[in-house]
Amino acid sequence: MFSLWRPEPQSATAWRQSLMALHGPLQACGAKQMRVMVVDEAMDKASSQRITFSTDPLDGVISLWVDSTSMLAPIKALIEQHVTRLHAYLVCESEPYPQERKARIERFSTEVPLGQRSPGMCQVALFRKPAGMDFERWMVNWREGHGSKAYPLQSIYGYRQNLVVRPLTLDAPEVHAIVEEQFPAIAIGSADGFYDAQGNEELLRQRQKYMSESVAPIMDFSSLDCILTSFYQVSV
């Protein structure tokens, strides 16, 4: 996974298009299952939902699969031509709760052809585990504690837990997790839609409270960068 920074003079739309156009060259380098997530004009209404603690938070993410990290150099060189900065991480991708995901996809009718924008938005969160917490305890808290609440407490129709195995670029800041959550359009700029409260203010308050309590054991909040992006599944 690559965290990306957009060149300042370039519009978000033009930048996204340049990243999407990398599909062919990256595929020629052996990359597969490419996903592109960028903060663009479609996410303007979600600006209040953005939570970032970095002085210069990322503008987007590319996720792709390769057979070996020995293939990184030409892939990184291609992407570097379209960004001011990037960090690369080797991750272990997990997509838990397939039955819940299937039910949500059916509910929100989210399937689109490859290369087209998925409905709604994708929330991407990068963070470290709480300082001093044992790694195995953190994993249990994340995978079995917080993770199990992802679908019940939110309107998501896609959920990926990416455990960071190691950084692949020398200057990459320490990150333990990169999470992708895909939300329907009703969640953009709306807490009610985000938490799937359907107009029930008491339910909304409860779900906000439960979510806040759920993330506390898994996250060093000072390390959190959470961006709202447009999502493109480019290849499989």
mmCIF file of C-alpha atoms in Angstrom:
data_model
loop_
_atom_site.group_PDB
_atom_site.id
_atom_site.type_symbol
_atom_site.label_atom_id
_atom_site.label_comp_id
_atom_site.label_asym_id
_atom_site.label_seq_id
_atom_site.Cartn_x
_atom_site.Cartn_y
_atom_site.Cartn_z
ATOM 1 C CA MET A 1 0.000 0.000 0.000
ATOM 2 C CA PHE A 2 1.252 3.461 -0.933
ATOM 3 C CA SER A 3 0.262 6.628 0.930
ATOM 4 C CA LEU A 4 0.382 9.507 -1.545
ATOM 5 C CA TRP A 5 0.632 13.296 -1.628
ATOM 6 C CA ARG A 6 -0.803 15.266 -4.563
ATOM 7 C CA PRO A 7 1.321 17.798 -6.446
ATOM 8 C CA GLU A 8 0.148 21.239 -5.310
ATOM 9 C CA PRO A 9 -0.716 22.812 -8.705
ATOM 10 C CA GLN A 10 -2.683 19.799 -9.905
ATOM 11 C CA SER A 11 -6.438 19.487 -9.358
ATOM 12 C CA ALA A 12 -7.662 16.460 -7.445
ATOM 13 C CA THR A 13 -9.570 15.229 -10.500
ATOM 14 C CA ALA A 14 -6.563 15.506 -12.815
ATOM 15 C CA TRP A 15 -4.378 13.805 -10.208
ATOM 16 C CA ARG A 16 -6.816 10.929 -9.821
ATOM 17 C CA GLN A 17 -6.913 10.456 -13.575
ATOM 18 C CA SER A 18 -3.115 10.337 -13.721
ATOM 19 C CA LEU A 19 -3.043 7.647 -11.040
ATOM 20 C CA MET A 20 -5.741 5.632 -12.788
ATOM 21 C CA ALA A 21 -3.734 5.814 -16.022
ATOM 22 C CA LEU A 22 -0.917 3.939 -14.276
ATOM 23 C CA HIS A 23 -2.943 0.735 -14.453
ATOM 24 C CA GLY A 24 -1.341 -0.570 -17.642
ATOM 25 C CA PRO A 25 2.275 0.279 -16.759
ATOM 26 C CA LEU A 26 1.878 -1.089 -13.226
ATOM 27 C CA GLN A 27 0.293 -4.262 -14.536
ATOM 28 C CA ALA A 28 3.285 -4.663 -16.875
ATOM 29 C CA CYS A 29 5.465 -4.555 -13.744
ATOM 30 C CA GLY A 30 3.477 -7.420 -12.215
ATOM 31 C CA ALA A 31 0.982 -5.468 -10.091
ATOM 32 C CA LYS A 32 -2.497 -6.946 -9.599
ATOM 33 C CA GLN A 33 -5.727 -6.102 -7.756
ATOM 34 C CA MET A 34 -5.136 -2.358 -7.964
ATOM 35 C CA ARG A 35 -7.300 0.001 -5.902
ATOM 36 C CA VAL A 36 -7.117 3.790 -6.020
ATOM 37 C CA MET A 37 -8.488 5.980 -3.208
ATOM 38 C CA VAL A 38 -8.182 9.762 -3.477
ATOM 39 C CA VAL A 39 -9.503 12.842 -1.720
ATOM 40 C CA ASP A 40 -11.222 14.676 -4.582
ATOM 41 C CA GLU A 41 -14.042 17.117 -5.287
ATOM 42 C CA ALA A 42 -16.662 14.422 -4.697
ATOM 43 C CA MET A 43 -15.541 14.375 -1.065
ATOM 44 C CA ASP A 44 -16.036 18.078 -0.354
ATOM 45 C CA LYS A 45 -19.214 17.375 1.630
ATOM 46 C CA ALA A 46 -17.289 14.921 3.826
ATOM 47 C CA SER A 47 -14.621 17.424 4.899
ATOM 48 C CA SER A 48 -16.077 17.712 8.415
ATOM 49 C CA GLN A 49 -15.681 13.932 8.866
ATOM 50 C CA ARG A 50 -11.955 14.010 8.178
ATOM 51 C CA ILE A 51 -9.748 13.382 11.238
ATOM 52 C CA THR A 52 -6.036 14.056 10.790
ATOM 53 C CA PHE A 53 -3.256 14.654 13.277
ATOM 54 C CA SER A 54 -0.334 14.944 10.856
ATOM 55 C CA THR A 55 0.777 18.435 9.897
ATOM 56 C CA ASP A 56 0.662 17.334 6.245
ATOM 57 C CA PRO A 57 -1.834 14.444 5.926
ATOM 58 C CA LEU A 58 -1.923 12.198 2.897
ATOM 59 C CA ASP A 59 -4.162 12.851 -0.120
ATOM 60 C CA GLY A 60 -4.674 9.319 -1.348
ATOM 61 C CA VAL A 61 -3.721 5.651 -1.365
ATOM 62 C CA ILE A 62 -2.893 3.021 -3.964
ATOM 63 C CA SER A 63 -3.241 -0.612 -2.959
ATOM 64 C CA LEU A 64 -1.913 -3.415 -5.130
ATOM 65 C CA TRP A 65 -0.711 -6.993 -4.951
ATOM 66 C CA VAL A 66 2.688 -8.240 -6.145
ATOM 67 C CA ASP A 67 4.309 -11.663 -6.015
ATOM 68 C CA SER A 68 7.355 -10.300 -4.163
ATOM 69 C CA THR A 69 8.539 -7.028 -2.662
ATOM 70 C CA SER A 70 11.609 -7.437 -4.883
ATOM 71 C CA MET A 71 9.331 -6.009 -7.602
ATOM 72 C CA LEU A 72 8.919 -2.723 -5.725
ATOM 73 C CA ALA A 73 11.533 -0.549 -7.439
ATOM 74 C CA PRO A 74 9.922 -0.125 -10.910
ATOM 75 C CA ILE A 75 6.445 0.167 -9.375
ATOM 76 C CA LYS A 76 7.589 2.850 -6.949
ATOM 77 C CA ALA A 77 9.391 4.696 -9.755
ATOM 78 C CA LEU A 78 6.191 4.850 -11.825
ATOM 79 C CA ILE A 79 4.074 6.183 -8.976
ATOM 80 C CA GLU A 80 6.718 8.701 -7.901
ATOM 81 C CA GLN A 81 6.288 10.533 -11.206
ATOM 82 C CA HIS A 82 2.769 11.566 -10.134
ATOM 83 C CA VAL A 83 3.219 12.546 -6.480
ATOM 84 C CA THR A 84 5.229 14.958 -4.385
ATOM 85 C CA ARG A 85 5.859 12.251 -1.797
ATOM 86 C CA LEU A 86 4.955 8.657 -1.021
ATOM 87 C CA HIS A 87 5.399 6.005 1.653
ATOM 88 C CA ALA A 88 5.096 2.290 0.941
ATOM 89 C CA TYR A 89 4.058 -0.494 3.320
ATOM 90 C CA LEU A 90 3.863 -4.267 3.064
ATOM 91 C CA VAL A 91 0.528 -5.297 4.549
ATOM 92 C CA CYS A 92 -1.438 -8.425 5.353
ATOM 93 C CA GLU A 93 -4.922 -7.744 3.958
ATOM 94 C CA SER A 94 -7.974 -9.214 5.682
ATOM 95 C CA GLU A 95 -11.591 -8.796 4.598
ATOM 96 C CA PRO A 96 -13.605 -10.211 7.507
ATOM 97 C CA TYR A 97 -17.339 -10.858 7.902
ATOM 98 C CA PRO A 98 -18.160 -11.910 4.309
ATOM 99 C CA GLN A 99 -21.836 -12.567 5.040
ATOM 100 C CA GLU A 100 -22.346 -9.084 6.441
ATOM 101 C CA ARG A 101 -20.520 -7.629 3.450
ATOM 102 C CA LYS A 102 -22.712 -9.565 1.016
ATOM 103 C CA ALA A 103 -25.895 -8.365 2.723
ATOM 104 C CA ARG A 104 -24.750 -4.741 2.644
ATOM 105 C CA ILE A 105 -23.753 -4.920 -1.016
ATOM 106 C CA GLU A 106 -27.214 -6.234 -1.839
ATOM 107 C CA ARG A 107 -28.798 -3.456 0.204
ATOM 108 C CA PHE A 108 -26.828 -0.603 -1.306
ATOM 109 C CA SER A 109 -26.430 -2.018 -4.861
ATOM 110 C CA THR A 110 -22.746 -1.139 -4.997
ATOM 111 C CA GLU A 111 -21.345 -3.289 -7.800
ATOM 112 C CA VAL A 112 -19.842 -1.244 -10.620
ATOM 113 C CA PRO A 113 -17.550 -2.134 -13.548
ATOM 114 C CA LEU A 114 -13.808 -2.083 -12.958
ATOM 115 C CA GLY A 115 -12.335 1.389 -13.253
ATOM 116 C CA GLN A 116 -15.547 3.214 -12.369
ATOM 117 C CA ARG A 117 -16.106 5.098 -9.143
ATOM 118 C CA SER A 118 -17.769 3.035 -6.426
ATOM 119 C CA PRO A 119 -20.867 4.600 -4.848
ATOM 120 C CA GLY A 120 -20.426 6.659 -1.702
ATOM 121 C CA MET A 121 -17.009 7.055 -0.131
ATOM 122 C CA CYS A 122 -14.139 5.100 1.340
ATOM 123 C CA GLN A 123 -12.788 6.033 4.746
ATOM 124 C CA VAL A 124 -9.067 5.245 5.011
ATOM 125 C CA ALA A 125 -7.477 5.316 8.465
ATOM 126 C CA LEU A 126 -3.773 4.898 9.267
ATOM 127 C CA PHE A 127 -2.746 4.559 12.904
ATOM 128 C CA ARG A 128 -0.428 2.997 15.473
ATOM 129 C CA LYS A 129 -1.379 0.748 18.351
ATOM 130 C CA PRO A 130 -1.550 2.404 21.794
ATOM 131 C CA ALA A 131 1.906 3.020 23.243
ATOM 132 C CA GLY A 132 3.059 0.268 25.581
ATOM 133 C CA MET A 133 0.324 -2.189 24.577
ATOM 134 C CA ASP A 134 1.436 -5.752 23.891
ATOM 135 C CA PHE A 135 1.156 -6.522 20.179
ATOM 136 C CA GLU A 136 -0.874 -9.720 20.650
ATOM 137 C CA ARG A 137 -3.316 -7.952 22.991
ATOM 138 C CA TRP A 138 -3.687 -5.168 20.451
ATOM 139 C CA MET A 139 -4.423 -7.691 17.695
ATOM 140 C CA VAL A 140 -7.162 -9.292 19.793
ATOM 141 C CA ASN A 141 -8.642 -5.875 20.567
ATOM 142 C CA TRP A 142 -8.616 -4.920 16.899
ATOM 143 C CA ARG A 143 -9.627 -8.124 15.143
ATOM 144 C CA GLU A 144 -12.029 -9.595 17.690
ATOM 145 C CA GLY A 145 -13.158 -6.567 19.688
ATOM 146 C CA HIS A 146 -13.451 -3.489 17.508
ATOM 147 C CA GLY A 147 -13.606 -5.334 14.173
ATOM 148 C CA SER A 148 -16.758 -7.204 15.074
ATOM 149 C CA LYS A 149 -18.568 -3.883 15.588
ATOM 150 C CA ALA A 150 -17.719 -2.450 12.163
ATOM 151 C CA TYR A 151 -20.866 -3.624 10.401
ATOM 152 C CA PRO A 152 -23.373 -3.423 13.303
ATOM 153 C CA LEU A 153 -22.505 0.193 14.196
ATOM 154 C CA GLN A 154 -22.060 1.732 10.732
ATOM 155 C CA SER A 155 -23.552 1.728 7.252
ATOM 156 C CA ILE A 156 -20.432 0.230 5.646
ATOM 157 C CA TYR A 157 -20.629 -2.216 2.764
ATOM 158 C CA GLY A 158 -16.896 -2.958 2.591
ATOM 159 C CA TYR A 159 -14.286 -3.426 5.305
ATOM 160 C CA ARG A 160 -10.577 -4.248 5.002
ATOM 161 C CA GLN A 161 -8.143 -4.590 7.858
ATOM 162 C CA ASN A 162 -4.590 -4.175 6.574
ATOM 163 C CA LEU A 163 -2.014 -5.166 9.169
ATOM 164 C CA VAL A 164 1.280 -3.431 8.409
ATOM 165 C CA VAL A 165 4.040 -6.044 8.268
ATOM 166 C CA ARG A 166 6.837 -3.539 7.645
ATOM 167 C CA PRO A 167 7.584 -0.261 5.853
ATOM 168 C CA LEU A 168 9.060 -0.543 2.366
ATOM 169 C CA THR A 169 10.463 2.972 2.132
ATOM 170 C CA LEU A 170 13.156 4.212 4.485
ATOM 171 C CA ASP A 171 11.400 7.401 5.587
ATOM 172 C CA ALA A 172 7.957 5.873 6.138
ATOM 173 C CA PRO A 173 6.520 6.787 9.563
ATOM 174 C CA GLU A 174 5.606 3.968 11.894
ATOM 175 C CA VAL A 175 2.096 2.666 11.154
ATOM 176 C CA HIS A 176 0.562 -0.563 12.471
ATOM 177 C CA ALA A 177 -2.782 -0.580 10.660
ATOM 178 C CA ILE A 178 -4.400 0.763 7.515
ATOM 179 C CA VAL A 179 -8.174 0.347 7.471
ATOM 180 C CA GLU A 180 -10.495 0.788 4.481
ATOM 181 C CA GLU A 181 -14.234 1.194 5.073
ATOM 182 C CA GLN A 182 -16.597 1.756 2.162
ATOM 183 C CA PHE A 183 -19.756 3.724 2.907
ATOM 184 C CA PRO A 184 -22.848 4.431 0.785
ATOM 185 C CA ALA A 185 -23.683 7.948 -0.412
ATOM 186 C CA ILE A 186 -26.001 8.532 2.566
ATOM 187 C CA ALA A 187 -22.907 8.675 4.827
ATOM 188 C CA ILE A 188 -21.236 11.592 3.028
ATOM 189 C CA GLY A 189 -21.436 14.592 5.343
ATOM 190 C CA SER A 190 -24.098 12.922 7.503
ATOM 191 C CA ALA A 191 -23.567 11.355 10.915
ATOM 192 C CA ASP A 192 -27.038 9.812 10.657
ATOM 193 C CA GLY A 193 -26.128 8.109 7.379
ATOM 194 C CA PHE A 194 -22.643 7.200 8.586
ATOM 195 C CA TYR A 195 -24.021 5.323 11.594
ATOM 196 C CA ASP A 196 -27.094 4.020 9.753
ATOM 197 C CA ALA A 197 -29.354 5.539 12.410
ATOM 198 C CA GLN A 198 -32.210 6.162 9.924
ATOM 199 C CA GLY A 199 -33.406 9.316 11.690
ATOM 200 C CA ASN A 200 -33.348 7.831 15.200
ATOM 201 C CA GLU A 201 -31.402 10.391 17.273
ATOM 202 C CA GLU A 202 -31.137 8.146 20.325
ATOM 203 C CA LEU A 203 -29.754 5.294 18.198
ATOM 204 C CA LEU A 204 -27.288 7.710 16.628
ATOM 205 C CA ARG A 205 -25.988 8.839 20.027
ATOM 206 C CA GLN A 206 -25.691 5.227 21.191
ATOM 207 C CA ARG A 207 -23.745 4.150 18.123
ATOM 208 C CA GLN A 208 -21.433 7.146 18.327
ATOM 209 C CA LYS A 209 -20.764 6.321 21.985
ATOM 210 C CA TYR A 210 -20.178 2.614 21.326
ATOM 211 C CA MET A 211 -17.842 3.388 18.432
ATOM 212 C CA SER A 212 -15.825 5.841 20.515
ATOM 213 C CA GLU A 213 -15.465 3.245 23.276
ATOM 214 C CA SER A 214 -14.574 0.562 20.745
ATOM 215 C CA VAL A 215 -11.672 2.402 19.101
ATOM 216 C CA ALA A 216 -10.048 3.461 22.397
ATOM 217 C CA PRO A 217 -8.275 0.083 22.995
ATOM 218 C CA ILE A 218 -6.872 -0.142 19.460
ATOM 219 C CA MET A 219 -5.588 3.293 18.535
ATOM 220 C CA ASP A 220 -2.936 5.833 19.425
ATOM 221 C CA PHE A 221 -5.074 8.842 18.505
ATOM 222 C CA SER A 222 -2.044 11.121 18.140
ATOM 223 C CA SER A 223 -0.984 8.948 15.184
ATOM 224 C CA LEU A 224 -4.362 8.868 13.411
ATOM 225 C CA ASP A 225 -4.852 10.127 9.882
ATOM 226 C CA CYS A 226 -8.364 9.394 8.642
ATOM 227 C CA ILE A 227 -9.272 10.626 5.159
ATOM 228 C CA LEU A 228 -12.488 10.326 3.135
ATOM 229 C CA THR A 229 -11.900 9.296 -0.447
ATOM 230 C CA SER A 230 -13.447 8.311 -3.738
ATOM 231 C CA PHE A 231 -12.817 4.608 -4.378
ATOM 232 C CA TYR A 232 -11.891 2.870 -7.621
ATOM 233 C CA GLN A 233 -11.305 -0.865 -8.037
ATOM 234 C CA VAL A 234 -9.071 -0.708 -11.087
ATOM 235 C CA SER A 235 -8.144 -4.345 -11.627
ATOM 236 C CA VAL A 236 -8.475 -7.802 -10.081
#
